[in-house]
Amino acid sequence: MASFSPRYLLLNCIALLAVLLVTPLAWADDRDKANDLLRDATITFNEFVADPNMGWFRDNVKDARAVVIAPQVLKLGFIFGGSGGNAVVLAKDKQTGEWGYPAFYTAGAVTAGLQIGGELTDVIMMVMTESGMNALLSSKFQLGADASIAAGPVGTGSQVATVDILQFSRAKGIYGGLTLEGAVITPREDLNAAFYGRIVDPVDILIRHTVTNPLADRLRAAVAKATLSRPVLH
């Protein structure tokens, strides 16, 4: 039978205690980050809906399979540029038409070219196809490679090509400009776990609906209200 010295046992007990103490603290910090992102996503979505230049978005968001809301995507550059940020994703149930609870993601891209300065942009993406949804549910995918993406039209009555994902962006009153084509989208496992209190993946959240959190109800209500069928005015 193996024997262990008191020093060995003490060190292992200390290590276990450290894990037990640090994990709740880390989850609490991640919960705060998730709640802050959720609050910012709600503000961003409501601003898009209220924007008079976002008529096409407002009229057609009801047809989206899912919405990806990324408040304050940061674009930086000096010779080599990059863009990235965190995002909240809500998906619509195909049977009931109800909007489910959010999954948290991150996006990042690197581009070459002469770029100087920085820009913060709010981005919303509408996932329009089954292929787009399948990409979103994977462990990682690249916009433009694993799912086609195009800039969404500004204004009303505009025509748009058939793509998997439409991107809309706003930066200090400037529409368009930033493109996330080439960005790699991955789930934020840390934020998802902290927000729902257990390890959970995007399929569980967006498709199976195995977890809920009432802190997301304000955003869900905002999206549901915006996606109600609008009456045709004569």
XYZ file of C-alpha atoms in Angstrom:
234
model
C 0.000 0.000 0.000
C 1.360 3.405 -0.986
C 2.036 5.841 1.841
C 2.097 9.633 1.643
C 3.967 12.022 3.836
C 2.060 14.607 5.866
C 3.734 17.314 3.772
C 2.445 15.719 0.526
C -1.079 15.463 1.897
C -0.966 19.048 3.173
C 0.157 20.399 -0.209
C -2.575 18.505 -2.014
C -5.200 19.765 0.422
C -3.994 23.326 -0.124
C -4.129 22.884 -3.900
C -7.664 21.473 -3.727
C -8.769 24.283 -1.437
C -7.321 26.839 -3.849
C -9.307 25.356 -6.722
C -12.504 25.370 -4.657
C -11.981 28.998 -3.673
C -10.784 30.374 -6.999
C -13.422 28.741 -9.227
C -16.439 30.529 -7.668
C -14.540 33.824 -7.801
C -13.705 33.304 -11.473
C -17.309 32.395 -12.273
C -18.554 35.472 -10.408
C -16.269 37.665 -12.511
C -17.437 35.939 -15.705
C -21.076 36.373 -14.643
C -20.477 40.100 -14.317
C -18.897 40.169 -17.792
C -21.840 38.227 -19.255
C -24.381 40.518 -17.600
C -22.549 43.632 -18.834
C -22.432 42.235 -22.370
C -26.125 41.369 -22.182
C -26.978 44.910 -21.054
C -24.918 46.455 -23.858
C -26.447 44.072 -26.419
C -29.946 45.147 -25.366
C -29.041 48.816 -25.756
C -27.426 48.160 -29.143
C -30.410 46.206 -30.480
C -32.899 48.875 -29.397
C -30.762 51.593 -31.007
C -30.698 49.686 -34.309
C -34.461 49.249 -34.252
C -35.009 52.959 -33.516
C -32.532 54.178 -36.153
C -34.417 55.712 -39.138
C -31.632 54.544 -41.454
C -32.132 50.911 -40.446
C -35.478 50.467 -42.176
C -34.499 47.300 -44.062
C -33.104 45.754 -40.909
C -36.227 46.683 -38.965
C -38.583 45.274 -41.630
C -36.713 42.023 -42.213
C -35.189 40.980 -38.890
C -38.339 38.906 -38.320
C -37.112 36.541 -41.068
C -33.778 35.819 -39.364
C -33.055 32.390 -37.917
C -30.811 34.029 -35.316
C -29.349 37.409 -34.455
C -25.752 38.024 -33.427
C -25.419 41.261 -31.448
C -21.879 42.565 -30.936
C -21.691 45.865 -29.049
C -18.504 47.846 -29.523
C -16.521 45.744 -31.955
C -13.043 47.274 -31.882
C -11.159 47.894 -35.094
C -7.497 48.807 -34.661
C -4.691 49.097 -37.122
C -1.177 50.194 -37.973
C 0.057 48.383 -41.113
C -1.655 45.212 -39.876
C -5.196 45.772 -38.709
C -7.630 43.700 -36.766
C -11.153 43.701 -35.458
C -12.861 41.786 -32.726
C -15.291 41.761 -29.850
C -17.757 39.735 -27.847
C -21.274 38.954 -29.001
C -24.628 37.680 -27.782
C -26.581 35.251 -29.983
C -30.324 34.589 -29.824
C -31.982 31.953 -32.018
C -35.625 31.559 -33.015
C -37.340 28.253 -32.353
C -38.488 26.792 -35.672
C -41.649 25.274 -34.195
C -42.879 28.018 -31.863
C -41.256 31.107 -33.384
C -40.149 32.181 -29.895
C -36.708 33.655 -29.258
C -34.642 31.579 -26.864
C -31.961 32.380 -24.333
C -28.575 33.812 -25.325
C -25.274 32.154 -26.058
C -22.067 34.153 -25.763
C -19.443 34.255 -28.516
C -16.292 36.101 -29.504
C -15.113 37.239 -32.938
C -11.654 38.173 -34.117
C -9.981 38.928 -37.451
C -6.644 40.175 -38.735
C -6.279 42.048 -42.011
C -3.275 43.383 -43.894
C -2.997 46.873 -45.314
C -2.160 50.432 -44.354
C -4.467 51.194 -41.457
C -3.881 53.784 -38.770
C -6.171 54.547 -35.867
C -9.050 52.790 -34.170
C -12.820 52.610 -34.324
C -15.606 51.229 -32.139
C -18.560 49.861 -34.069
C -21.819 48.225 -33.032
C -22.606 45.198 -35.197
C -25.685 43.050 -35.621
C -25.682 40.017 -37.882
C -28.815 38.282 -39.112
C -28.387 34.538 -39.678
C -30.690 33.788 -42.610
C -30.078 30.162 -43.638
C -29.746 26.636 -42.270
C -26.087 26.665 -43.346
C -25.524 29.808 -41.318
C -27.131 28.216 -38.263
C -25.045 25.046 -38.643
C -21.882 27.142 -38.760
C -22.971 29.052 -35.670
C -23.479 25.800 -33.757
C -19.985 24.518 -34.541
C -17.027 24.871 -32.194
C -15.452 27.474 -34.509
C -16.160 28.919 -37.940
C -14.889 31.641 -40.252
C -17.162 34.238 -41.809
C -16.838 34.168 -45.586
C -15.342 30.680 -45.630
C -17.687 28.472 -43.599
C -20.667 30.803 -43.995
C -21.196 33.486 -46.636
C -21.601 37.050 -45.382
C -22.575 40.356 -46.969
C -23.301 43.861 -45.770
C -26.983 44.385 -45.115
C -28.694 47.191 -47.038
C -29.336 50.553 -45.381
C -32.739 52.179 -45.808
C -35.920 50.525 -47.014
C -36.892 48.670 -50.159
C -33.315 47.676 -50.972
C -32.472 44.431 -52.707
C -30.040 42.014 -51.116
C -28.217 38.949 -52.376
C -28.978 35.551 -50.868
C -26.275 34.831 -48.290
C -26.026 32.939 -45.024
C -25.414 36.000 -42.857
C -26.175 39.706 -43.275
C -24.091 42.215 -41.331
C -25.254 45.656 -40.205
C -22.971 48.112 -38.442
C -23.128 51.577 -36.898
C -20.176 53.721 -35.849
C -20.773 57.314 -34.731
C -23.521 57.766 -37.296
C -21.524 56.134 -40.117
C -23.149 53.064 -41.646
C -21.168 50.194 -43.093
C -17.390 50.485 -43.330
C -16.408 47.711 -40.957
C -16.563 44.195 -42.349
C -16.188 41.024 -40.323
C -15.531 38.830 -43.344
C -12.660 36.554 -42.381
C -13.423 36.820 -38.675
C -13.285 33.610 -36.674
C -16.339 33.101 -34.460
C -16.032 30.905 -31.366
C -18.266 30.309 -28.346
C -17.272 31.924 -25.052
C -17.412 28.783 -22.943
C -16.427 30.689 -19.805
C -19.257 33.207 -20.080
C -21.812 30.567 -21.059
C -20.895 28.418 -18.050
C -20.905 31.344 -15.638
C -24.224 32.735 -16.904
C -26.063 29.402 -16.697
C -24.244 27.949 -13.693
C -22.883 24.881 -15.470
C -20.894 23.776 -18.491
C -23.135 24.158 -21.529
C -22.590 24.361 -25.282
C -24.370 26.473 -27.949
C -26.552 23.569 -29.119
C -27.916 23.131 -25.595
C -28.657 26.856 -25.357
C -29.896 27.735 -28.837
C -31.536 24.508 -30.045
C -32.338 22.193 -27.120
C -33.260 25.033 -24.721
C -31.963 23.091 -21.722
C -30.961 26.199 -19.747
C -32.640 29.485 -18.876
C -31.755 32.661 -17.027
C -34.322 35.425 -16.402
C -31.572 38.050 -16.622
C -31.845 37.651 -20.404
C -35.580 38.311 -20.552
C -35.215 42.029 -21.297
C -33.190 41.338 -24.448
C -35.479 38.490 -25.481
C -38.492 40.770 -25.115
C -36.835 43.498 -27.202
C -36.060 41.057 -30.030
C -39.524 39.495 -29.845
C -41.190 42.903 -30.041
C -39.099 43.948 -33.034
C -39.798 40.736 -34.926
C -43.575 40.771 -34.666
C -45.186 40.848 -38.090
C -45.772 44.453 -39.085
C -49.037 45.491 -40.681
C -48.937 46.614 -44.306
C -49.789 50.310 -44.558
C -51.856 51.449 -47.550
